[in-house]
Amino acid sequence: MENTTEIKAVNISKSYQNDKKVKLEVLKSISLEIEKSKITVIVGASGAGKSTLLHILAGLDTPDEGAVFYNNKNIFEFNENELSIFRNKNIGLVFQFHHLLPEFTAEENVFIPQLIKDTSLDKAKERASELLELVGLSNRATHKPSELSGGEQQRVAVARALANDPQIIFADEPTGNLDTVNSEAIHKIILELRDKYKKTLVIVTHNRGLVNFADNVFEMKDGKLL
Ligand SMILES: Nc1ncnc2c1ncn2[C@@H]1O[C@H](COP(=O)(O)OP(=O)(O)O)[C@@H](O)[C@H]1O
Ligand SMILES: [Mg+2]
């Protein structure tokens, strides 16, 4: 692997069987490289297999065939415990539906993941307030999700994804539910994460607008990269 490569996927295949035992090939021998500290966008229509691919690249799901290398190490050779430690340390996830904890404030949603990692409460709180500042929500720290707009909730979800300072951020339709103004706020954060923090971003979306922000674009159709 070259040292500008963050992730290398080789011949990833994945099928599902429906209840009539018909095999559905969702990913058909996909190979790709994700560049370090760049924005990679994988774009394609609904059903193309984008979310499935993202889950496999992030080690949340396993392929039927193929390998995903980080630093020349195939993550599917890790056992479950090693893989979960690897993910917690290196990977941040942002989904279209943010899954914030409804009974906790914005700040708590951002510092709770850090406590799982044995960080002290004071340190976790300090980092949460830095991250809320990064996403422009310092003045909403004590609001619960229900007291935030959809766009603000998504920005909290981005802050939470950064809580453990992962090098790589995976986002699945991060602006899927948002209007133009809120989408632009997310775009700005994505660019800042690359430019200021040198993060590696992998975004899957059907929204061609995001292609404008990408350093690298892959087009996906029917389980293949074009
Ligand atoms: N757990 C599953 N069981 C069966 N089929 C699935 C499952 N997950 C996804 N699929 C099917 O795989 C295809 C690709 O899904 P997905 O990766 O979510 O596509 P995209 O994110 O591009 O919309 C779809 O046809 C979907 O119905
Ligand atoms: Mg999807």
CSV table of N, CA and C in Angstrom, one decimal, residues 63-128:
chain,number,residue,atom,x,y,z
A,63,PRO,N,-17.8,-9.0,4.2
A,63,PRO,CA,-18.2,-9.4,2.8
A,63,PRO,C,-18.2,-10.9,2.7
A,64,ASP,N,-18.8,-11.5,1.6
A,64,ASP,CA,-18.7,-12.9,1.4
A,64,ASP,C,-17.3,-13.2,0.9
A,65,GLU,N,-16.7,-12.3,0.1
A,65,GLU,CA,-15.4,-12.5,-0.4
A,65,GLU,C,-14.7,-11.1,-0.4
A,66,GLY,N,-13.3,-11.2,-0.4
A,66,GLY,CA,-12.6,-10.0,-0.5
A,66,GLY,C,-12.0,-9.5,0.8
A,67,ALA,N,-11.1,-8.5,0.7
A,67,ALA,CA,-10.4,-8.0,1.9
A,67,ALA,C,-10.4,-6.5,1.9
A,68,VAL,N,-10.4,-5.9,3.2
A,68,VAL,CA,-10.2,-4.5,3.3
A,68,VAL,C,-9.0,-4.2,4.2
A,69,PHE,N,-8.0,-3.5,3.6
A,69,PHE,CA,-6.8,-3.3,4.3
A,69,PHE,C,-6.7,-1.9,4.8
A,70,TYR,N,-6.3,-1.8,6.0
A,70,TYR,CA,-5.9,-0.5,6.6
A,70,TYR,C,-4.4,-0.7,7.0
A,71,ASN,N,-3.5,0.1,6.5
A,71,ASN,CA,-2.1,-0.1,6.9
A,71,ASN,C,-1.6,-1.6,6.6
A,72,ASN,N,-2.0,-2.1,5.5
A,72,ASN,CA,-1.6,-3.4,5.1
A,72,ASN,C,-2.1,-4.5,5.9
A,73,LYS,N,-3.1,-4.2,6.8
A,73,LYS,CA,-3.7,-5.2,7.7
A,73,LYS,C,-5.2,-5.4,7.2
A,74,ASN,N,-5.5,-6.7,6.9
A,74,ASN,CA,-6.9,-7.0,6.5
A,74,ASN,C,-7.8,-7.0,7.8
A,75,ILE,N,-8.7,-6.1,7.9
A,75,ILE,CA,-9.5,-6.0,9.1
A,75,ILE,C,-10.4,-7.2,9.3
A,76,PHE,N,-10.6,-8.0,8.3
A,76,PHE,CA,-11.5,-9.2,8.5
A,76,PHE,C,-10.7,-10.4,9.0
A,77,GLU,N,-9.4,-10.1,9.3
A,77,GLU,CA,-8.6,-11.1,10.0
A,77,GLU,C,-8.6,-10.9,11.5
A,78,PHE,N,-9.1,-9.7,11.9
A,78,PHE,CA,-9.2,-9.4,13.3
A,78,PHE,C,-10.4,-10.3,13.9
A,79,ASN,N,-10.3,-10.6,15.2
A,79,ASN,CA,-11.4,-11.2,15.8
A,79,ASN,C,-12.4,-10.1,16.2
A,80,GLU,N,-13.6,-10.5,16.7
A,80,GLU,CA,-14.6,-9.5,16.9
A,80,GLU,C,-14.2,-8.4,17.9
A,81,ASN,N,-13.5,-8.8,18.9
A,81,ASN,CA,-13.1,-7.8,19.9
A,81,ASN,C,-12.0,-6.9,19.3
A,82,GLU,N,-11.1,-7.4,18.6
A,82,GLU,CA,-10.0,-6.6,18.0
A,82,GLU,C,-10.6,-5.6,17.0
A,83,LEU,N,-11.6,-6.1,16.3
A,83,LEU,CA,-12.3,-5.3,15.3
A,83,LEU,C,-13.0,-4.1,15.9
A,84,SER,N,-13.7,-4.4,17.0
A,84,SER,CA,-14.4,-3.3,17.7
A,84,SER,C,-13.5,-2.3,18.3
A,85,ILE,N,-12.4,-2.7,18.8
A,85,ILE,CA,-11.4,-1.8,19.3
A,85,ILE,C,-10.8,-1.0,18.2
A,86,PHE,N,-10.5,-1.6,17.1
A,86,PHE,CA,-10.0,-0.9,15.9
A,86,PHE,C,-11.0,0.2,15.4
A,87,ARG,N,-12.3,-0.2,15.4
A,87,ARG,CA,-13.3,0.8,14.9
A,87,ARG,C,-13.4,1.9,15.9
A,88,ASN,N,-13.5,1.7,17.2
A,88,ASN,CA,-13.6,2.7,18.1
A,88,ASN,C,-12.5,3.7,18.1
A,89,LYS,N,-11.3,3.2,17.8
A,89,LYS,CA,-10.1,4.1,17.8
A,89,LYS,C,-10.0,4.9,16.5
A,90,ASN,N,-10.4,4.3,15.4
A,90,ASN,CA,-10.0,4.9,14.1
A,90,ASN,C,-11.2,5.4,13.2
A,91,ILE,N,-12.4,5.0,13.6
A,91,ILE,CA,-13.5,5.3,12.7
A,91,ILE,C,-14.6,6.1,13.4
A,92,GLY,N,-15.1,7.1,12.7
A,92,GLY,CA,-16.3,7.8,13.1
A,92,GLY,C,-17.4,7.7,12.1
A,93,LEU,N,-18.6,7.6,12.5
A,93,LEU,CA,-19.7,7.3,11.6
A,93,LEU,C,-20.8,8.3,11.7
A,94,VAL,N,-21.3,8.8,10.6
A,94,VAL,CA,-22.4,9.7,10.5
A,94,VAL,C,-23.4,9.1,9.6
A,95,PHE,N,-24.7,8.9,10.1
A,95,PHE,CA,-25.8,8.4,9.2
A,95,PHE,C,-26.8,9.4,8.9
A,96,GLN,N,-27.6,9.1,8.0
A,96,GLN,CA,-28.7,10.0,7.6
A,96,GLN,C,-29.7,10.2,8.8
A,97,PHE,N,-30.0,9.1,9.5
A,97,PHE,CA,-30.8,9.3,10.7
A,97,PHE,C,-29.8,9.2,11.8
A,98,HIS,N,-29.7,10.2,12.6
A,98,HIS,CA,-28.5,10.4,13.5
A,98,HIS,C,-28.5,9.6,14.7
A,99,HIS,N,-29.6,9.0,15.2
A,99,HIS,CA,-29.6,8.2,16.4
A,99,HIS,C,-29.0,8.8,17.6
A,100,LEU,N,-29.3,10.1,17.8
A,100,LEU,CA,-28.9,10.8,19.0
A,100,LEU,C,-29.7,10.2,20.2
A,101,LEU,N,-29.1,10.2,21.4
A,101,LEU,CA,-29.9,9.7,22.5
A,101,LEU,C,-30.9,10.8,22.9
A,102,PRO,N,-32.2,10.6,22.9
A,102,PRO,CA,-33.2,11.6,23.0
A,102,PRO,C,-33.2,12.2,24.4
A,103,GLU,N,-32.8,11.4,25.5
A,103,GLU,CA,-33.0,12.0,26.8
A,103,GLU,C,-31.7,12.7,27.3
A,104,PHE,N,-30.7,12.8,26.4
A,104,PHE,CA,-29.5,13.5,26.8
A,104,PHE,C,-29.3,14.8,26.0
A,105,THR,N,-28.6,15.8,26.6
A,105,THR,CA,-28.3,17.0,25.9
A,105,THR,C,-27.3,16.8,24.7
A,106,ALA,N,-27.2,17.9,23.9
A,106,ALA,CA,-26.2,17.8,22.8
A,106,ALA,C,-24.8,17.5,23.4
A,107,GLU,N,-24.4,18.2,24.4
A,107,GLU,CA,-23.1,18.0,25.0
A,107,GLU,C,-22.9,16.6,25.5
A,108,GLU,N,-24.0,16.1,26.2
A,108,GLU,CA,-23.9,14.7,26.7
A,108,GLU,C,-23.8,13.7,25.6
A,109,ASN,N,-24.5,13.9,24.5
A,109,ASN,CA,-24.4,13.0,23.3
A,109,ASN,C,-23.0,13.0,22.8
A,110,VAL,N,-22.3,14.1,22.9
A,110,VAL,CA,-20.9,14.1,22.4
A,110,VAL,C,-19.9,13.5,23.4
A,111,PHE,N,-20.1,13.7,24.7
A,111,PHE,CA,-19.1,13.2,25.6
A,111,PHE,C,-19.3,11.8,26.1
A,112,ILE,N,-20.5,11.3,26.0
A,112,ILE,CA,-20.8,9.9,26.4
A,112,ILE,C,-19.9,8.9,25.7
A,113,PRO,N,-19.8,9.0,24.3
A,113,PRO,CA,-18.9,8.0,23.6
A,113,PRO,C,-17.5,8.0,24.1
A,114,GLN,N,-17.0,9.1,24.7
A,114,GLN,CA,-15.6,9.2,25.1
A,114,GLN,C,-15.5,8.5,26.5
A,115,LEU,N,-16.5,8.5,27.3
A,115,LEU,CA,-16.4,7.8,28.6
A,115,LEU,C,-16.3,6.3,28.4
A,116,ILE,N,-16.8,5.8,27.3
A,116,ILE,CA,-16.7,4.3,27.0
A,116,ILE,C,-15.2,4.0,26.8
A,117,LYS,N,-14.5,5.0,26.4
A,117,LYS,CA,-13.0,4.8,26.1
A,117,LYS,C,-12.1,5.2,27.3
A,118,ASP,N,-12.7,5.3,28.5
A,118,ASP,CA,-11.9,5.6,29.7
A,118,ASP,C,-11.4,7.0,29.8
A,119,THR,N,-12.0,7.9,29.1
A,119,THR,CA,-11.5,9.3,29.3
A,119,THR,C,-12.2,9.9,30.5
A,120,SER,N,-11.5,10.8,31.2
A,120,SER,CA,-12.1,11.4,32.4
A,120,SER,C,-13.2,12.3,32.0
A,121,LEU,N,-14.1,12.5,32.9
A,121,LEU,CA,-15.3,13.3,32.6
A,121,LEU,C,-14.9,14.7,32.2
A,122,ASP,N,-14.0,15.3,33.0
A,122,ASP,CA,-13.6,16.7,32.7
A,122,ASP,C,-13.0,16.8,31.3
A,123,LYS,N,-12.2,15.8,30.9
A,123,LYS,CA,-11.6,15.9,29.6
A,123,LYS,C,-12.6,15.7,28.5
A,124,ALA,N,-13.5,14.7,28.8
A,124,ALA,CA,-14.6,14.4,27.8
A,124,ALA,C,-15.5,15.7,27.6
A,125,LYS,N,-15.8,16.4,28.7
A,125,LYS,CA,-16.6,17.6,28.6
A,125,LYS,C,-15.9,18.7,27.8
A,126,GLU,N,-14.6,18.8,28.1
A,126,GLU,CA,-13.8,19.8,27.4
A,126,GLU,C,-13.8,19.6,25.9
A,127,ARG,N,-13.6,18.3,25.5
A,127,ARG,CA,-13.6,18.0,24.1
A,127,ARG,C,-14.9,18.1,23.5
A,128,ALA,N,-16.0,17.8,24.2
A,128,ALA,CA,-17.3,18.0,23.7
A,128,ALA,C,-17.6,19.4,23.4
